[in-house]
Amino acid sequence: MPIPVRARMAAPVVTRPVPPAPVRWTSTSVTIAGNSGKGEPISLTGFSGPEWPSIIMQPGATGLDMPTYGIFSDDSPNLDGSIFRSARATAREIMIPVYLHGIDRRTVNQLKRRLFQALNPKRGHCVLRFSEGGETRQISAYYKGGMEGSESTDTAGVAWAKYGLTFTAMDPFFHPDRPEVVRWDFGTGEPFLSSSLPFFPLRISAGVMGTGPDLVIANPGDVEAWPVWALHGPIKSFSLTSPYGEVVKASAPADGSDLVPAGRVLTIDTRPGHKTVRDDLGANYWSRLGTNPEFWSVEPGETSAAVSVVTGVGKAAVVLSFYPRYASFV
């Protein structure tokens, strides 16, 4: 009688899931920094291989192109339809799917804690940075949800997890990491009237009276941008005029002194939510501006503006800076 042979059970084969490689993001570098952008940047596209713990941005992100708009209109009792009144870009909703791939349970939990700390909205907003082709655009957004977690077989494992991070950007536009800057210099360092030459023929120092209306300002963004003006004294009076006739100006003091003394810098911040007019010592210049100042924005493309300055004794300058605003991350 043959002796039965006991079948040997094959040992189970444990396979570690290989994280899917990013598809759309191969040429785009994406990082996220918490604590109002001051935290350690966490790369979402720097995956270096299946043996290293990484956080990988997956295809399927939403809310990274043109923002949504709110349309305001009035209904008429006598006409069909409605009458358009205005439109404004609303807060942007962003969703970014990520894949956390660790070596073991400990490393994937460390990746989770890094995100927990970076995303906490009580510590400030997150800054999402997208770099492609030498250009960097970023947007500030508050974490809203997506890391609640699920232990289902298709969303988490021993050494990996998937999340769909959702954010709300109060400012719906992307900004570059550096501002656009334009500078104009005025005056030659000579007095308005020469003290050493005869009064006649009348001689006026070149450049003391400012410029004409043909200054070109180039805004590469998709929508209007709000400038910050820095006026470097000595300046007796100035006028900043938009292409549409909006003016921010200030007249010379009655006692003949400089409105902005030499060595001082007057900053006019026209950004919504700021709207300040102060010098570098904190002095408020609101009361010295002309009646009903119109803080104007810089339209996209090339526009012509007028910057007129009457300088004191010395060389003055006007510096215009602004961050272009883009509708998309590219």
Short mmCIF file of C-alpha atoms in Angstrom, two decimals:
data_model
loop_
_atom_site.label_atom_id
_atom_site.label_comp_id
_atom_site.label_asym_id
_atom_site.label_seq_id
_atom_site.Cartn_x
_atom_site.Cartn_y
_atom_site.Cartn_z
CA MET A 1 0.00 0.00 0.00
CA PRO A 2 1.53 3.28 -1.05
CA ILE A 3 2.32 5.79 1.68
CA PRO A 4 0.43 9.01 1.12
CA VAL A 5 2.59 12.07 0.59
CA ARG A 6 1.44 15.19 2.46
CA ALA A 7 1.09 18.11 0.14
CA ARG A 8 3.36 21.00 1.06
CA MET A 9 1.60 24.34 1.30
CA ALA A 10 3.27 27.07 -0.70
CA ALA A 11 4.24 30.10 1.35
CA PRO A 12 2.10 33.14 0.54
CA VAL A 13 3.82 35.72 -1.60
CA VAL A 14 3.61 39.25 -0.17
CA THR A 15 3.93 41.94 -2.79
CA ARG A 16 4.46 45.56 -1.96
CA PRO A 17 2.31 47.90 -4.05
CA VAL A 18 4.33 50.00 -6.47
CA PRO A 19 3.13 53.62 -6.45
CA PRO A 20 1.77 54.85 -9.73
CA ALA A 21 4.06 57.34 -11.40
CA PRO A 22 2.71 60.85 -12.04
CA VAL A 23 1.44 61.26 -15.58
CA ARG A 24 0.69 64.94 -16.08
CA TRP A 25 3.25 66.27 -13.63
CA THR A 26 6.47 64.90 -15.14
CA SER A 27 7.57 68.40 -16.25
CA THR A 28 5.96 70.36 -13.42
CA SER A 29 7.41 70.73 -9.93
CA VAL A 30 4.74 71.04 -7.23
CA THR A 31 5.40 71.83 -3.57
CA ILE A 32 3.21 72.69 -0.60
CA ALA A 33 4.30 74.78 2.39
CA GLY A 34 2.17 75.25 5.49
CA ASN A 35 2.25 77.81 8.30
CA SER A 36 1.39 80.64 5.89
CA GLY A 37 4.16 79.53 3.53
CA LYS A 38 6.84 79.59 6.25
CA GLY A 39 6.83 75.84 6.85
CA GLU A 40 9.10 73.25 5.27
CA PRO A 41 8.21 72.79 1.57
CA ILE A 42 6.86 69.31 0.88
CA SER A 43 7.45 68.10 -2.66
CA LEU A 44 4.53 66.40 -4.39
CA THR A 45 6.46 65.53 -7.55
CA GLY A 46 9.91 64.56 -6.26
CA PHE A 47 9.39 60.79 -6.20
CA SER A 48 12.78 59.08 -6.56
CA GLY A 49 11.88 55.39 -6.64
CA PRO A 50 9.68 52.68 -5.08
CA GLU A 51 12.12 52.06 -2.22
CA TRP A 52 11.89 55.57 -0.79
CA PRO A 53 9.02 57.11 1.19
CA SER A 54 7.38 59.85 -0.86
CA ILE A 55 4.21 61.88 -1.28
CA ILE A 56 3.17 61.76 -4.92
CA MET A 57 0.65 64.02 -6.67
CA GLN A 58 -1.68 61.96 -8.86
CA PRO A 59 -3.62 62.81 -12.01
CA GLY A 60 -7.10 64.12 -11.37
CA ALA A 61 -6.45 67.47 -9.65
CA THR A 62 -9.24 69.99 -10.07
CA GLY A 63 -9.59 73.76 -9.63
CA LEU A 64 -6.18 74.71 -11.06
CA ASP A 65 -7.33 76.64 -14.12
CA MET A 66 -9.81 79.51 -14.49
CA PRO A 67 -11.73 80.39 -11.30
CA THR A 68 -15.51 80.47 -11.09
CA TYR A 69 -17.34 83.81 -11.26
CA GLY A 70 -20.37 85.15 -9.49
CA ILE A 71 -22.74 86.99 -11.83
CA PHE A 72 -24.95 89.75 -10.44
CA SER A 73 -28.04 90.92 -12.28
CA ASP A 74 -31.38 92.65 -11.79
CA ASP A 75 -34.78 91.45 -12.95
CA SER A 76 -37.12 93.86 -14.69
CA PRO A 77 -40.91 93.52 -14.37
CA ASN A 78 -41.40 94.73 -17.95
CA LEU A 79 -38.54 93.05 -19.85
CA ASP A 80 -37.63 89.48 -20.62
CA GLY A 81 -34.60 88.07 -18.87
CA SER A 82 -32.32 90.07 -16.59
CA ILE A 83 -29.98 93.05 -16.73
CA PHE A 84 -26.29 92.34 -16.11
CA ARG A 85 -24.77 94.38 -13.30
CA SER A 86 -21.35 93.01 -12.45
CA ALA A 87 -19.20 89.92 -12.05
CA ARG A 88 -16.50 88.90 -9.60
CA ALA A 89 -14.24 85.89 -9.21
CA THR A 90 -15.31 83.77 -6.25
CA ALA A 91 -13.12 81.82 -3.82
CA ARG A 92 -11.39 78.94 -5.60
CA GLU A 93 -11.94 75.30 -4.59
CA ILE A 94 -8.93 73.04 -5.24
CA MET A 95 -8.64 69.25 -4.98
CA ILE A 96 -5.28 67.50 -5.19
CA PRO A 97 -5.10 63.69 -5.07
CA VAL A 98 -1.94 62.39 -3.40
CA TYR A 99 -0.42 58.95 -2.85
CA LEU A 100 1.68 58.35 0.27
CA HIS A 101 4.21 55.54 -0.27
CA GLY A 102 6.36 54.39 2.64
CA ILE A 103 8.88 51.64 3.20
CA ASP A 104 6.88 50.25 6.12
CA ARG A 105 4.07 51.24 8.48
CA ARG A 106 6.29 53.60 10.45
CA THR A 107 7.46 55.60 7.43
CA VAL A 108 3.98 56.02 5.97
CA ASN A 109 2.75 57.27 9.34
CA GLN A 110 5.60 59.79 9.37
CA LEU A 111 4.46 61.05 5.98
CA LYS A 112 0.94 61.44 7.34
CA ARG A 113 2.15 63.47 10.31
CA ARG A 114 4.14 65.78 8.02
CA LEU A 115 0.96 66.54 6.13
CA PHE A 116 -1.12 66.87 9.32
CA GLN A 117 1.19 69.58 10.60
CA ALA A 118 1.56 71.38 7.27
CA LEU A 119 -2.15 71.43 6.44
CA ASN A 120 -3.52 72.61 9.80
CA PRO A 121 -5.50 75.79 8.93
CA LYS A 122 -5.18 77.06 12.52
CA ARG A 123 -1.48 77.59 11.81
CA GLY A 124 -2.21 79.60 8.67
CA HIS A 125 -2.75 79.00 4.99
CA CYS A 126 -0.78 76.71 2.70
CA VAL A 127 1.18 77.97 -0.29
CA LEU A 128 0.92 75.72 -3.34
CA ARG A 129 3.80 76.36 -5.77
CA PHE A 130 3.88 75.16 -9.37
CA SER A 131 7.14 75.50 -11.35
CA GLU A 132 7.38 74.72 -15.04
CA GLY A 133 9.76 75.98 -17.72
CA GLY A 134 11.54 78.34 -15.34
CA GLU A 135 8.29 80.02 -14.28
CA THR A 136 6.83 79.72 -10.77
CA ARG A 137 3.25 80.51 -9.82
CA GLN A 138 1.75 80.08 -6.41
CA ILE A 139 -1.57 80.36 -4.66
CA SER A 140 -2.48 80.67 -0.97
CA ALA A 141 -5.21 78.29 0.19
CA TYR A 142 -6.61 76.90 3.41
CA TYR A 143 -6.90 73.14 3.90
CA LYS A 144 -10.55 72.12 4.05
CA GLY A 145 -10.63 68.30 4.19
CA GLY A 146 -9.64 65.06 2.50
CA MET A 147 -7.33 63.46 5.08
CA GLU A 148 -10.07 61.96 7.23
CA GLY A 149 -8.77 58.56 6.17
CA SER A 150 -10.28 55.24 5.14
CA GLU A 151 -8.95 51.73 5.70
CA SER A 152 -10.68 50.20 2.69
CA THR A 153 -8.48 48.02 0.50
CA ASP A 154 -8.42 50.51 -2.39
CA THR A 155 -7.45 53.58 -0.34
CA ALA A 156 -4.92 52.35 2.25
CA GLY A 157 -2.50 49.55 3.03
CA VAL A 158 0.27 48.67 5.42
CA ALA A 159 2.78 51.05 3.80
CA TRP A 160 0.65 53.31 1.59
CA ALA A 161 -2.42 55.56 1.60
CA LYS A 162 -4.39 57.73 -0.82
CA TYR A 163 -6.08 61.05 -0.10
CA GLY A 164 -7.93 63.75 -2.00
CA LEU A 165 -6.81 67.02 -0.36
CA THR A 166 -9.29 69.88 -0.70
CA PHE A 167 -8.44 73.56 -0.26
CA THR A 168 -10.19 76.92 -0.43
CA ALA A 169 -8.26 79.87 -1.88
CA MET A 170 -9.79 83.16 -0.74
CA ASP A 171 -7.77 84.97 -3.43
CA PRO A 172 -8.63 82.85 -6.50
CA PHE A 173 -5.67 83.95 -8.62
CA PHE A 174 -2.13 82.61 -8.94
CA HIS A 175 0.83 84.93 -8.39
CA PRO A 176 4.50 84.75 -9.42
CA ASP A 177 7.18 84.52 -6.75
CA ARG A 178 8.67 87.88 -7.81
CA PRO A 179 6.93 91.20 -8.53
CA GLU A 180 7.12 93.31 -11.67
CA VAL A 181 9.08 96.50 -10.92
CA VAL A 182 9.32 99.77 -12.89
CA ARG A 183 11.42 102.74 -11.75
CA TRP A 184 11.51 106.35 -12.90
CA ASP A 185 14.14 108.86 -11.78
CA PHE A 186 13.56 112.60 -11.54
CA GLY A 187 15.78 115.63 -11.00
CA THR A 188 19.48 116.16 -11.41
CA GLY A 189 20.39 117.23 -7.90
CA GLU A 190 20.34 120.96 -8.83
CA PRO A 191 18.03 123.66 -7.46
CA PHE A 192 14.97 124.67 -9.49
CA LEU A 193 16.57 128.07 -10.24
CA SER A 194 20.34 128.44 -10.40
CA SER A 195 21.89 130.45 -7.56
CA SER A 196 25.11 131.12 -9.47
CA LEU A 197 23.85 132.15 -12.93
CA PRO A 198 21.88 135.29 -13.90
CA PHE A 199 18.09 135.11 -13.60
CA PHE A 200 17.75 135.81 -17.37
CA PRO A 201 17.75 133.87 -19.51
CA LEU A 202 15.55 131.66 -17.32
CA ARG A 203 17.18 128.27 -16.68
CA ILE A 204 15.31 125.26 -15.27
CA SER A 205 17.09 122.11 -14.13
CA ALA A 206 16.42 119.23 -16.51
CA GLY A 207 14.02 116.59 -15.25
CA VAL A 208 12.83 118.50 -12.18
CA MET A 209 9.25 118.89 -13.39
CA GLY A 210 8.52 115.20 -14.03
CA THR A 211 7.40 113.31 -17.12
CA GLY A 212 4.82 113.20 -19.84
CA PRO A 213 1.83 110.82 -20.29
CA ASP A 214 3.62 108.20 -22.38
CA LEU A 215 4.97 105.85 -19.72
CA VAL A 216 4.25 102.24 -20.68
CA ILE A 217 3.41 99.72 -17.93
CA ALA A 218 3.38 96.06 -18.97
CA ASN A 219 1.22 93.62 -16.99
CA PRO A 220 1.82 90.02 -18.16
CA GLY A 221 -1.06 88.68 -16.03
CA ASP A 222 -4.57 87.64 -17.05
CA VAL A 223 -6.47 90.22 -14.96
CA GLU A 224 -5.83 93.62 -13.43
CA ALA A 225 -3.15 93.98 -10.76
CA TRP A 226 -3.02 96.44 -7.86
CA PRO A 227 0.25 98.38 -7.63
CA VAL A 228 2.37 99.53 -4.72
CA TRP A 229 4.01 102.92 -5.31
CA ALA A 230 7.22 103.93 -3.53
CA LEU A 231 8.07 107.64 -3.82
CA HIS A 232 11.64 108.46 -2.82
CA GLY A 233 12.16 112.06 -1.72
CA PRO A 234 12.89 114.86 -2.08
CA ILE A 235 9.44 115.41 -3.64
CA LYS A 236 7.35 118.56 -3.35
CA SER A 237 4.26 117.27 -5.16
CA PHE A 238 3.22 114.36 -7.37
CA SER A 239 0.44 113.06 -9.59
CA LEU A 240 -0.15 109.44 -10.66
CA THR A 241 -2.69 109.23 -13.48
CA SER A 242 -4.16 106.06 -15.02
CA PRO A 243 -4.98 105.64 -18.74
CA TYR A 244 -8.62 106.36 -17.85
CA GLY A 245 -7.97 109.59 -15.97
CA GLU A 246 -8.04 108.23 -12.41
CA VAL A 247 -5.65 110.26 -10.27
CA VAL A 248 -3.78 109.92 -7.01
CA LYS A 249 -2.01 113.19 -6.23
CA ALA A 250 -0.73 115.46 -3.50
CA SER A 251 0.08 119.17 -3.63
CA ALA A 252 3.15 120.91 -2.27
CA PRO A 253 2.95 122.14 1.34
CA ALA A 254 2.04 125.81 1.71
CA ASP A 255 5.24 126.57 3.59
CA GLY A 256 7.39 125.51 0.61
CA SER A 257 8.87 122.45 2.31
CA ASP A 258 9.16 119.05 0.68
CA LEU A 259 6.12 116.82 0.83
CA VAL A 260 8.44 113.81 0.98
CA PRO A 261 11.78 114.95 2.45
CA ALA A 262 15.11 113.69 1.18
CA GLY A 263 15.90 110.25 2.54
CA ARG A 264 12.23 109.39 3.19
CA VAL A 265 10.12 106.93 1.19
CA LEU A 266 6.35 107.33 0.85
CA THR A 267 4.55 104.04 0.09
CA ILE A 268 1.08 104.05 -1.48
CA ASP A 269 -0.35 100.54 -1.25
CA THR A 270 -3.46 100.23 -3.44
CA ARG A 271 -4.07 96.51 -2.88
CA PRO A 272 -7.58 95.59 -1.69
CA GLY A 273 -7.49 94.95 2.03
CA HIS A 274 -4.48 97.22 2.50
CA LYS A 275 -5.06 100.76 1.12
CA THR A 276 -2.37 102.52 3.12
CA VAL A 277 -0.40 105.73 2.53
CA ARG A 278 2.57 105.84 4.91
CA ASP A 279 6.23 106.73 4.83
CA ASP A 280 9.08 104.58 6.10
CA LEU A 281 8.77 106.16 9.57
CA GLY A 282 5.08 105.26 9.85
CA ALA A 283 3.68 108.76 9.24
CA ASN A 284 0.17 108.67 7.74
CA TYR A 285 -0.17 110.75 4.54
CA TRP A 286 -3.90 110.23 3.93
CA SER A 287 -4.76 113.80 4.87
CA ARG A 288 -2.12 115.15 2.46
CA LEU A 289 -3.56 113.48 -0.62
CA GLY A 290 -5.85 115.36 -2.97
CA THR A 291 -9.64 115.15 -2.64
CA ASN A 292 -11.16 111.75 -3.49
CA PRO A 293 -8.02 109.85 -4.54
CA GLU A 294 -8.76 107.05 -7.00
CA PHE A 295 -6.52 104.05 -6.39
CA TRP A 296 -6.33 102.56 -9.85
CA SER A 297 -5.25 99.14 -11.04
CA VAL A 298 -2.92 98.10 -13.87
CA GLU A 299 -4.84 96.38 -16.66
CA PRO A 300 -3.38 93.28 -18.39
CA GLY A 301 -1.20 94.01 -21.41
CA GLU A 302 0.55 97.30 -22.08
CA THR A 303 -1.04 100.51 -20.87
CA SER A 304 0.11 104.14 -20.81
CA ALA A 305 0.12 106.16 -17.61
CA ALA A 306 1.32 109.59 -16.49
CA VAL A 307 3.68 110.04 -13.54
CA SER A 308 4.39 113.69 -12.75
CA VAL A 309 6.74 114.73 -9.97
CA VAL A 310 8.06 118.08 -8.78
CA THR A 311 11.29 117.37 -6.98
CA GLY A 312 13.04 119.26 -4.25
CA VAL A 313 16.79 119.87 -4.21
CA GLY A 314 18.14 116.45 -5.09
CA LYS A 315 17.32 113.38 -7.09
CA ALA A 316 13.93 111.72 -6.57
CA ALA A 317 12.49 108.46 -7.83
CA VAL A 318 9.16 106.68 -8.22
CA VAL A 319 9.09 102.87 -8.08
CA LEU A 320 6.02 100.93 -9.18
CA SER A 321 5.75 97.26 -8.19
CA PHE A 322 2.94 94.75 -8.52
CA TYR A 323 2.34 91.02 -8.61
CA PRO A 324 0.61 89.93 -11.83
CA ARG A 325 -2.43 87.73 -11.27
CA TYR A 326 -2.96 84.61 -13.38
CA ALA A 327 -6.11 82.57 -13.89
CA SER A 328 -4.18 79.29 -14.09
CA PHE A 329 -1.13 77.59 -12.57
CA VAL A 330 0.61 77.55 -16.00
#
